[in-house]
Amino acid sequence: ETGVTQSPTHLIKTRGQQVTLRCSSQSGHNTVSWYQQALGQGPQFIFQYYREEENGRGNFPPRFSGLQFPNYSSELNVNALELDDSALYLCASSPTGGGFSYEQYFGPGTRLTVT
Amino acid sequence: GDSVTQMEGPVTLSEEAFLTINCTYTATGYPSLFWYVQYPGEGLQLLLKATKADDKGSNKGFEATYRKETTSFHLEKGSVQVSDSAVYFCALSSSGTYKYIFGTGTRLKVLA
């Protein structure tokens, strides 16, 4: 069974640029959530996708957007990058439509640095 | 809104010492509670969970009991090892929502 994978591992971008991060969910999981983890902080929920539709969103501006594909993999897109977007971006998958008692399985994350 | 509060770190212990990491929460209804661990350079791994009051989650010698009356979910281990050095996150997920809410994490360092 393959776990959650993310690419790239590290990324350096300039303020104002756009970035796309990718996530492959664990086999059999149809729900993907994205989190932003700033240095020394806990992960903050960005949004969740279930069967290719956004299923919930945290307090992030519209320049954070996402997609989920038929194979349940997902992308996180961030436009007009700001310095404060520098963080570890975590993808997590779960086997249901976000049922609250189900654990989420996290990928290793993508470290984004905005200069 | 829902929130999770963890004790400040870092926590430094000698090998075989007893560990407690405090976690309290605020939530409407009856959330599910989780402890995740993050080793250096890695993503989060589920350590244990509890989905209703008085449930005890346990794994790898770690335990936590869901205490509704004190809104707490403290993590304990009787004898820590150097390999337990990591950052520990308490989290909740409420019914009717789709997200986890995490605490700020507690760094544990175990010395040989």
mmCIF file of C-alpha atoms in Angstrom:
data_model
loop_
_atom_site.group_PDB
_atom_site.id
_atom_site.type_symbol
_atom_site.label_atom_id
_atom_site.label_comp_id
_atom_site.label_asym_id
_atom_site.label_seq_id
_atom_site.Cartn_x
_atom_site.Cartn_y
_atom_site.Cartn_z
ATOM 1 C CA GLU A 1 0.000 0.000 0.000
ATOM 2 C CA THR A 2 1.474 3.325 -1.086
ATOM 3 C CA GLY A 3 1.231 6.190 1.369
ATOM 4 C CA VAL A 4 0.561 9.846 0.675
ATOM 5 C CA THR A 5 3.207 11.404 -1.549
ATOM 6 C CA GLN A 6 3.877 15.058 -2.293
ATOM 7 C CA SER A 7 5.973 16.908 -4.824
ATOM 8 C CA PRO A 8 8.189 18.768 -4.944
ATOM 9 C CA THR A 9 9.997 18.373 -1.633
ATOM 10 C CA HIS A 10 11.353 21.900 -1.596
ATOM 11 C CA LEU A 11 10.560 24.987 -3.629
ATOM 12 C CA ILE A 12 11.864 28.531 -3.720
ATOM 13 C CA LYS A 13 9.741 31.232 -5.328
ATOM 14 C CA THR A 14 9.783 35.001 -5.586
ATOM 15 C CA ARG A 15 7.072 37.246 -4.181
ATOM 16 C CA GLY A 16 4.267 37.713 -6.707
ATOM 17 C CA GLN A 17 4.863 34.426 -8.481
ATOM 18 C CA GLN A 18 2.470 31.478 -8.646
ATOM 19 C CA VAL A 19 3.112 27.941 -7.387
ATOM 20 C CA THR A 20 1.498 24.521 -7.794
ATOM 21 C CA LEU A 21 2.001 21.759 -5.264
ATOM 22 C CA ARG A 22 0.958 18.165 -5.911
ATOM 23 C CA CYS A 23 -0.319 15.337 -3.775
ATOM 24 C CA SER A 24 -1.128 11.690 -4.425
ATOM 25 C CA SER A 25 -3.510 10.249 -1.887
ATOM 26 C CA GLN A 26 -3.154 6.887 -0.240
ATOM 27 C CA SER A 27 -4.658 4.004 -2.171
ATOM 28 C CA GLY A 28 -8.413 3.734 -1.557
ATOM 29 C CA HIS A 29 -8.746 7.259 -0.140
ATOM 30 C CA ASN A 30 -11.149 9.653 -1.858
ATOM 31 C CA THR A 31 -10.712 12.703 0.369
ATOM 32 C CA VAL A 32 -7.748 15.056 0.397
ATOM 33 C CA SER A 33 -7.101 17.953 2.772
ATOM 34 C CA TRP A 34 -4.399 20.604 2.591
ATOM 35 C CA TYR A 35 -2.741 22.312 5.546
ATOM 36 C CA GLN A 36 -0.224 25.107 5.958
ATOM 37 C CA GLN A 37 2.323 24.706 8.756
ATOM 38 C CA ALA A 38 4.348 27.800 9.540
ATOM 39 C CA LEU A 39 7.621 27.338 11.387
ATOM 40 C CA GLY A 40 7.015 26.433 15.025
ATOM 41 C CA GLN A 41 3.243 26.284 14.596
ATOM 42 C CA GLY A 42 0.599 23.620 14.186
ATOM 43 C CA PRO A 43 -0.927 22.916 10.789
ATOM 44 C CA GLN A 44 -3.716 25.254 9.670
ATOM 45 C CA PHE A 45 -6.535 23.854 7.528
ATOM 46 C CA ILE A 46 -6.689 25.330 4.025
ATOM 47 C CA PHE A 47 -9.400 23.238 2.323
ATOM 48 C CA GLN A 48 -10.605 19.731 1.637
ATOM 49 C CA TYR A 49 -11.634 17.969 -1.559
ATOM 50 C CA TYR A 50 -14.002 15.038 -1.769
ATOM 51 C CA ARG A 51 -14.763 13.380 -5.088
ATOM 52 C CA GLU A 52 -13.340 16.315 -7.039
ATOM 53 C CA GLU A 53 -15.334 19.023 -5.230
ATOM 54 C CA GLU A 54 -14.292 21.423 -2.464
ATOM 55 C CA ASN A 55 -15.823 20.124 0.736
ATOM 56 C CA GLY A 56 -14.817 22.780 3.239
ATOM 57 C CA ARG A 57 -12.430 25.719 3.502
ATOM 58 C CA GLY A 58 -10.456 27.413 6.240
ATOM 59 C CA ASN A 59 -9.585 31.088 6.636
ATOM 60 C CA PHE A 60 -7.404 31.421 3.576
ATOM 61 C CA PRO A 61 -7.860 33.986 0.774
ATOM 62 C CA PRO A 62 -9.104 33.015 -2.703
ATOM 63 C CA ARG A 63 -5.587 33.108 -4.116
ATOM 64 C CA PHE A 64 -5.277 29.675 -2.485
ATOM 65 C CA SER A 65 -7.122 27.272 -4.773
ATOM 66 C CA GLY A 66 -7.139 23.589 -5.452
ATOM 67 C CA LEU A 67 -8.177 20.730 -7.647
ATOM 68 C CA GLN A 68 -8.854 17.067 -7.190
ATOM 69 C CA PHE A 69 -8.609 14.670 -10.107
ATOM 70 C CA PRO A 70 -10.587 11.506 -10.895
ATOM 71 C CA ASN A 71 -7.784 9.372 -9.443
ATOM 72 C CA TYR A 72 -8.168 11.453 -6.211
ATOM 73 C CA SER A 73 -4.776 13.100 -6.521
ATOM 74 C CA SER A 74 -4.819 16.813 -5.817
ATOM 75 C CA GLU A 75 -3.124 20.130 -6.485
ATOM 76 C CA LEU A 76 -2.777 23.234 -4.359
ATOM 77 C CA ASN A 77 -2.274 26.461 -6.286
ATOM 78 C CA VAL A 78 -1.179 29.708 -4.704
ATOM 79 C CA ASN A 79 -1.212 32.921 -6.738
ATOM 80 C CA ALA A 80 0.501 36.223 -6.019
ATOM 81 C CA LEU A 81 2.849 34.712 -3.465
ATOM 82 C CA GLU A 82 3.597 36.695 -0.333
ATOM 83 C CA LEU A 83 6.508 36.335 2.068
ATOM 84 C CA ASP A 84 4.117 34.982 4.738
ATOM 85 C CA ASP A 85 3.236 32.067 2.459
ATOM 86 C CA SER A 86 6.605 30.536 3.323
ATOM 87 C CA ALA A 87 5.696 27.341 5.170
ATOM 88 C CA LEU A 88 5.488 23.572 5.031
ATOM 89 C CA TYR A 89 2.412 22.536 3.037
ATOM 90 C CA LEU A 90 0.947 19.235 4.100
ATOM 91 C CA CYS A 91 -1.475 17.054 2.233
ATOM 92 C CA ALA A 92 -3.575 14.486 4.065
ATOM 93 C CA SER A 93 -5.907 11.827 2.747
ATOM 94 C CA SER A 94 -8.683 9.881 4.413
ATOM 95 C CA PRO A 95 -10.951 7.077 3.287
ATOM 96 C CA THR A 96 -14.300 8.862 3.624
ATOM 97 C CA GLY A 97 -15.928 12.174 2.824
ATOM 98 C CA GLY A 98 -14.229 13.859 5.739
ATOM 99 C CA GLY A 99 -16.056 11.998 8.484
ATOM 100 C CA PHE A 100 -14.849 13.574 11.680
ATOM 101 C CA SER A 101 -13.886 10.389 13.486
ATOM 102 C CA TYR A 102 -11.599 9.151 10.749
ATOM 103 C CA GLU A 103 -7.886 9.767 10.973
ATOM 104 C CA GLN A 104 -6.090 11.568 8.216
ATOM 105 C CA TYR A 105 -2.870 10.230 6.732
ATOM 106 C CA PHE A 106 -0.276 12.896 6.058
ATOM 107 C CA GLY A 107 2.358 13.190 3.393
ATOM 108 C CA PRO A 108 5.904 14.427 4.106
ATOM 109 C CA GLY A 109 5.058 17.958 2.961
ATOM 110 C CA THR A 110 6.444 20.512 0.531
ATOM 111 C CA ARG A 111 8.657 23.218 2.001
ATOM 112 C CA LEU A 112 7.903 26.497 0.191
ATOM 113 C CA THR A 113 10.191 29.478 0.630
ATOM 114 C CA VAL A 114 9.111 32.841 -0.772
ATOM 115 C CA THR A 115 11.841 35.463 -1.159
ATOM 116 C CA GLY B 1 -14.727 28.665 17.678
ATOM 117 C CA ASP B 2 -13.107 25.329 18.300
ATOM 118 C CA SER B 3 -9.550 25.394 19.621
ATOM 119 C CA VAL B 4 -6.787 23.251 21.093
ATOM 120 C CA THR B 5 -4.278 24.377 23.710
ATOM 121 C CA GLN B 6 -1.079 22.468 24.384
ATOM 122 C CA MET B 7 1.574 22.972 26.984
ATOM 123 C CA GLU B 8 4.551 24.999 25.877
ATOM 124 C CA GLY B 9 7.741 23.198 25.025
ATOM 125 C CA PRO B 10 10.392 22.172 24.743
ATOM 126 C CA VAL B 11 10.149 19.339 27.208
ATOM 127 C CA THR B 12 13.491 17.749 28.034
ATOM 128 C CA LEU B 13 13.563 14.397 29.837
ATOM 129 C CA SER B 14 16.060 11.700 30.625
ATOM 130 C CA GLU B 15 15.562 8.272 29.132
ATOM 131 C CA GLU B 16 13.038 6.154 31.101
ATOM 132 C CA ALA B 17 11.392 9.212 32.643
ATOM 133 C CA PHE B 18 7.604 9.614 32.794
ATOM 134 C CA LEU B 19 6.064 11.877 30.180
ATOM 135 C CA THR B 20 2.949 14.026 30.335
ATOM 136 C CA ILE B 21 2.022 16.528 27.643
ATOM 137 C CA ASN B 22 -1.098 18.478 28.506
ATOM 138 C CA CYS B 23 -3.818 19.191 25.971
ATOM 139 C CA THR B 24 -7.140 20.925 26.540
ATOM 140 C CA TYR B 25 -9.767 21.755 23.992
ATOM 141 C CA THR B 26 -12.775 23.939 23.343
ATOM 142 C CA ALA B 27 -15.455 22.596 21.033
ATOM 143 C CA THR B 28 -19.181 22.493 20.561
ATOM 144 C CA GLY B 29 -20.618 19.025 20.716
ATOM 145 C CA TYR B 30 -18.443 15.947 20.995
ATOM 146 C CA PRO B 31 -15.307 16.107 18.904
ATOM 147 C CA SER B 32 -12.918 13.312 18.081
ATOM 148 C CA LEU B 33 -9.467 13.819 19.574
ATOM 149 C CA PHE B 34 -6.088 12.852 18.181
ATOM 150 C CA TRP B 35 -2.401 12.915 18.959
ATOM 151 C CA TYR B 36 -0.020 13.172 16.033
ATOM 152 C CA VAL B 37 3.778 12.988 16.105
ATOM 153 C CA GLN B 38 6.190 14.696 13.726
ATOM 154 C CA TYR B 39 9.751 13.431 13.529
ATOM 155 C CA PRO B 40 12.419 15.743 12.095
ATOM 156 C CA GLY B 41 12.010 16.238 8.361
ATOM 157 C CA GLU B 42 8.862 14.147 8.168
ATOM 158 C CA GLY B 43 5.109 14.616 7.946
ATOM 159 C CA LEU B 44 2.649 13.942 10.732
ATOM 160 C CA GLN B 45 1.931 10.406 11.875
ATOM 161 C CA LEU B 46 -1.140 9.420 13.843
ATOM 162 C CA LEU B 47 -0.126 8.274 17.311
ATOM 163 C CA LEU B 48 -3.538 7.587 18.852
ATOM 164 C CA LYS B 49 -7.135 8.734 18.846
ATOM 165 C CA ALA B 50 -10.344 8.707 20.893
ATOM 166 C CA THR B 51 -13.792 9.367 19.516
ATOM 167 C CA LYS B 52 -15.993 9.618 22.609
ATOM 168 C CA ALA B 53 -15.840 10.531 26.275
ATOM 169 C CA ASP B 54 -13.852 8.162 28.542
ATOM 170 C CA ASP B 55 -12.268 6.418 25.546
ATOM 171 C CA LYS B 56 -8.573 5.686 26.007
ATOM 172 C CA GLY B 57 -6.364 5.733 22.952
ATOM 173 C CA SER B 58 -3.058 3.886 23.143
ATOM 174 C CA ASN B 59 -0.150 3.061 20.874
ATOM 175 C CA LYS B 60 3.589 2.341 21.277
ATOM 176 C CA GLY B 61 3.353 2.819 25.050
ATOM 177 C CA PHE B 62 1.616 6.200 24.754
ATOM 178 C CA GLU B 63 -1.856 6.707 26.212
ATOM 179 C CA ALA B 64 -4.442 9.469 26.358
ATOM 180 C CA THR B 65 -7.937 9.491 27.849
ATOM 181 C CA TYR B 66 -10.790 11.627 26.512
ATOM 182 C CA ARG B 67 -12.009 13.584 29.557
ATOM 183 C CA LYS B 68 -15.185 15.471 28.726
ATOM 184 C CA GLU B 69 -15.584 16.906 32.221
ATOM 185 C CA THR B 70 -12.186 18.619 32.063
ATOM 186 C CA THR B 71 -12.111 18.967 28.241
ATOM 187 C CA SER B 72 -8.679 17.373 28.230
ATOM 188 C CA PHE B 73 -6.729 14.735 26.325
ATOM 189 C CA HIS B 74 -3.330 14.579 28.008
ATOM 190 C CA LEU B 75 -0.645 12.384 26.458
ATOM 191 C CA GLU B 76 1.323 10.083 28.788
ATOM 192 C CA LYS B 77 4.075 7.522 28.531
ATOM 193 C CA GLY B 78 5.561 5.629 31.424
ATOM 194 C CA SER B 79 9.137 5.388 30.161
ATOM 195 C CA VAL B 80 10.376 7.510 27.277
ATOM 196 C CA GLN B 81 13.188 6.566 24.912
ATOM 197 C CA VAL B 82 15.598 8.688 22.901
ATOM 198 C CA SER B 83 13.684 7.634 19.786
ATOM 199 C CA ASP B 84 10.568 9.397 21.146
ATOM 200 C CA SER B 85 12.219 12.771 20.541
ATOM 201 C CA ALA B 86 9.844 14.598 18.192
ATOM 202 C CA VAL B 87 7.117 17.236 18.093
ATOM 203 C CA TYR B 88 3.725 16.115 19.378
ATOM 204 C CA PHE B 89 0.475 17.693 18.199
ATOM 205 C CA CYS B 90 -2.926 17.433 19.804
ATOM 206 C CA ALA B 91 -5.844 17.854 17.391
ATOM 207 C CA LEU B 92 -9.614 17.727 17.292
ATOM 208 C CA SER B 93 -12.207 17.180 14.629
ATOM 209 C CA SER B 94 -15.794 18.194 15.266
ATOM 210 C CA SER B 95 -18.872 16.575 13.835
ATOM 211 C CA GLY B 96 -20.309 18.555 10.956
ATOM 212 C CA THR B 97 -16.934 19.991 9.988
ATOM 213 C CA TYR B 98 -14.268 18.777 7.656
ATOM 214 C CA LYS B 99 -11.091 19.932 9.253
ATOM 215 C CA TYR B 100 -8.701 19.141 12.013
ATOM 216 C CA ILE B 101 -7.766 21.874 14.448
ATOM 217 C CA PHE B 102 -4.259 21.460 15.764
ATOM 218 C CA GLY B 103 -2.472 22.760 18.794
ATOM 219 C CA THR B 104 0.845 24.524 18.355
ATOM 220 C CA GLY B 105 2.831 21.389 19.131
ATOM 221 C CA THR B 106 5.130 20.386 21.976
ATOM 222 C CA ARG B 107 8.738 19.508 21.247
ATOM 223 C CA LEU B 108 10.068 16.574 23.275
ATOM 224 C CA LYS B 109 13.776 15.917 23.648
ATOM 225 C CA VAL B 110 14.881 12.747 25.410
ATOM 226 C CA LEU B 111 18.470 12.520 26.580
ATOM 227 C CA ALA B 112 20.357 9.246 26.909
#
